[in-house]
Amino acid sequence: MTQTDPTAAAGASEATASSVTRAEYCVIACAEAWRGAGEILASPMGTVPAIAARLAKLTFSPDLLLTDGEALLIGDVPAVGAPSAVTEGWLPYRRHLTMAMGGRRHVMMGASQIDRFGNQNISCIGDWERPRRQLLGVRGAPVNTLNNPVSYWIPRHSKRVFVEKVDMISGVGYDSAAAAGPSATRFHDLRRVVSDLGVFDFGAADHAMRLVSLHPGVTVEQVRESTGFRLAEADDVPCTREPTAKELRLIRDVVDPRGLREREVRS
């Protein structure tokens, strides 16, 4: 008869019994993007990714580098929105760009539009000659996607975001990189997409987007109805993993005690 660790069992049951919110499942899913990443810079864009990067550093990716969002590498893990008390290094803009060009960075960006091959648009909606909406502009998306591992965070999964074809390519997807040739594909690495409905990767044929897991309470049909293209999916799609009791405590008491995650993803 196999003997079990009672403390581990208690921790698991505590995590399962707790009322885990949709936002907390999203935090866990985003944090997994940096699992075992080593000494690279995490560049999270958005509240949930910022919480997730801190959680990853406090648990399964202790060597992850974090910044204060401006020009400093920080040596501690403050709560989101709180100042850092430990400065680890100086990272002005030009050095940040050098790090981005060298691939020692994993950025989790947002997307106003994203298609089945991971082309991302944050520039404009509508025809380029006469757009209906002007957005951020391409910013650093092309360099990010061609030189670093990249993931995406989308807090509102809908057909307006998950589109058949983006209106303009800001971040480079797998089909666009392949069309550009070896100079574009050499370091191109789109890891995952996390939305408020589930987790996706690009593991289908021709690097098309694939449904990897559903957040608890979400159905495959719900994801299909909210996506503007046909997703690849397994016959039995698993649920996004449960947070451990330790992870829940870190999220709720250490990293995000003000509950900012719940404003970005409503349960």
CSV table of C-alpha atoms in Angstrom, one decimal, residues 116 157-164 195-200 209-214 218-237:
chain,number,residue,atom,x,y,z
A,116,ARG,CA,-5.0,31.3,-36.6
A,157,HIS,CA,-12.1,36.3,-26.0
A,158,SER,CA,-14.4,37.2,-28.9
A,159,LYS,CA,-14.7,37.1,-32.7
A,160,ARG,CA,-13.6,40.7,-32.8
A,161,VAL,CA,-10.2,39.7,-31.5
A,162,PHE,CA,-9.8,36.1,-32.8
A,163,VAL,CA,-10.2,36.9,-36.5
A,164,GLU,CA,-9.7,35.0,-39.7
A,195,SER,CA,-7.6,34.2,-22.9
A,196,ASP,CA,-10.4,34.4,-20.3
A,197,LEU,CA,-11.8,31.2,-21.9
A,198,GLY,CA,-8.8,28.9,-22.2
A,199,VAL,CA,-5.2,28.2,-23.3
A,200,PHE,CA,-4.0,27.8,-26.9
A,209,MET,CA,-3.7,27.7,-33.4
A,210,ARG,CA,-4.9,24.8,-31.2
A,211,LEU,CA,-7.1,24.6,-28.1
A,212,VAL,CA,-5.0,23.2,-25.3
A,213,SER,CA,-7.1,23.6,-22.2
A,214,LEU,CA,-10.4,25.1,-21.0
A,218,VAL,CA,-16.0,27.0,-20.1
A,219,THR,CA,-17.2,24.6,-22.9
A,220,VAL,CA,-15.6,23.8,-26.2
A,221,GLU,CA,-18.8,25.1,-27.9
A,222,GLN,CA,-18.4,28.4,-26.1
A,223,VAL,CA,-14.8,28.8,-27.4
A,224,ARG,CA,-15.9,27.9,-31.0
A,225,GLU,CA,-18.7,30.5,-30.9
A,226,SER,CA,-16.3,33.2,-29.7
A,227,THR,CA,-13.6,32.5,-32.3
A,228,GLY,CA,-13.6,33.8,-35.9
A,229,PHE,CA,-11.8,30.8,-37.4
A,230,ARG,CA,-11.8,27.1,-37.0
A,231,LEU,CA,-9.6,25.9,-34.1
A,232,ALA,CA,-7.8,22.7,-33.9
A,233,GLU,CA,-8.8,20.7,-30.8
A,234,ALA,CA,-8.4,17.3,-29.2
A,235,ASP,CA,-11.3,14.9,-28.7
A,236,ASP,CA,-11.1,15.5,-25.0
A,237,VAL,CA,-9.8,18.9,-24.0
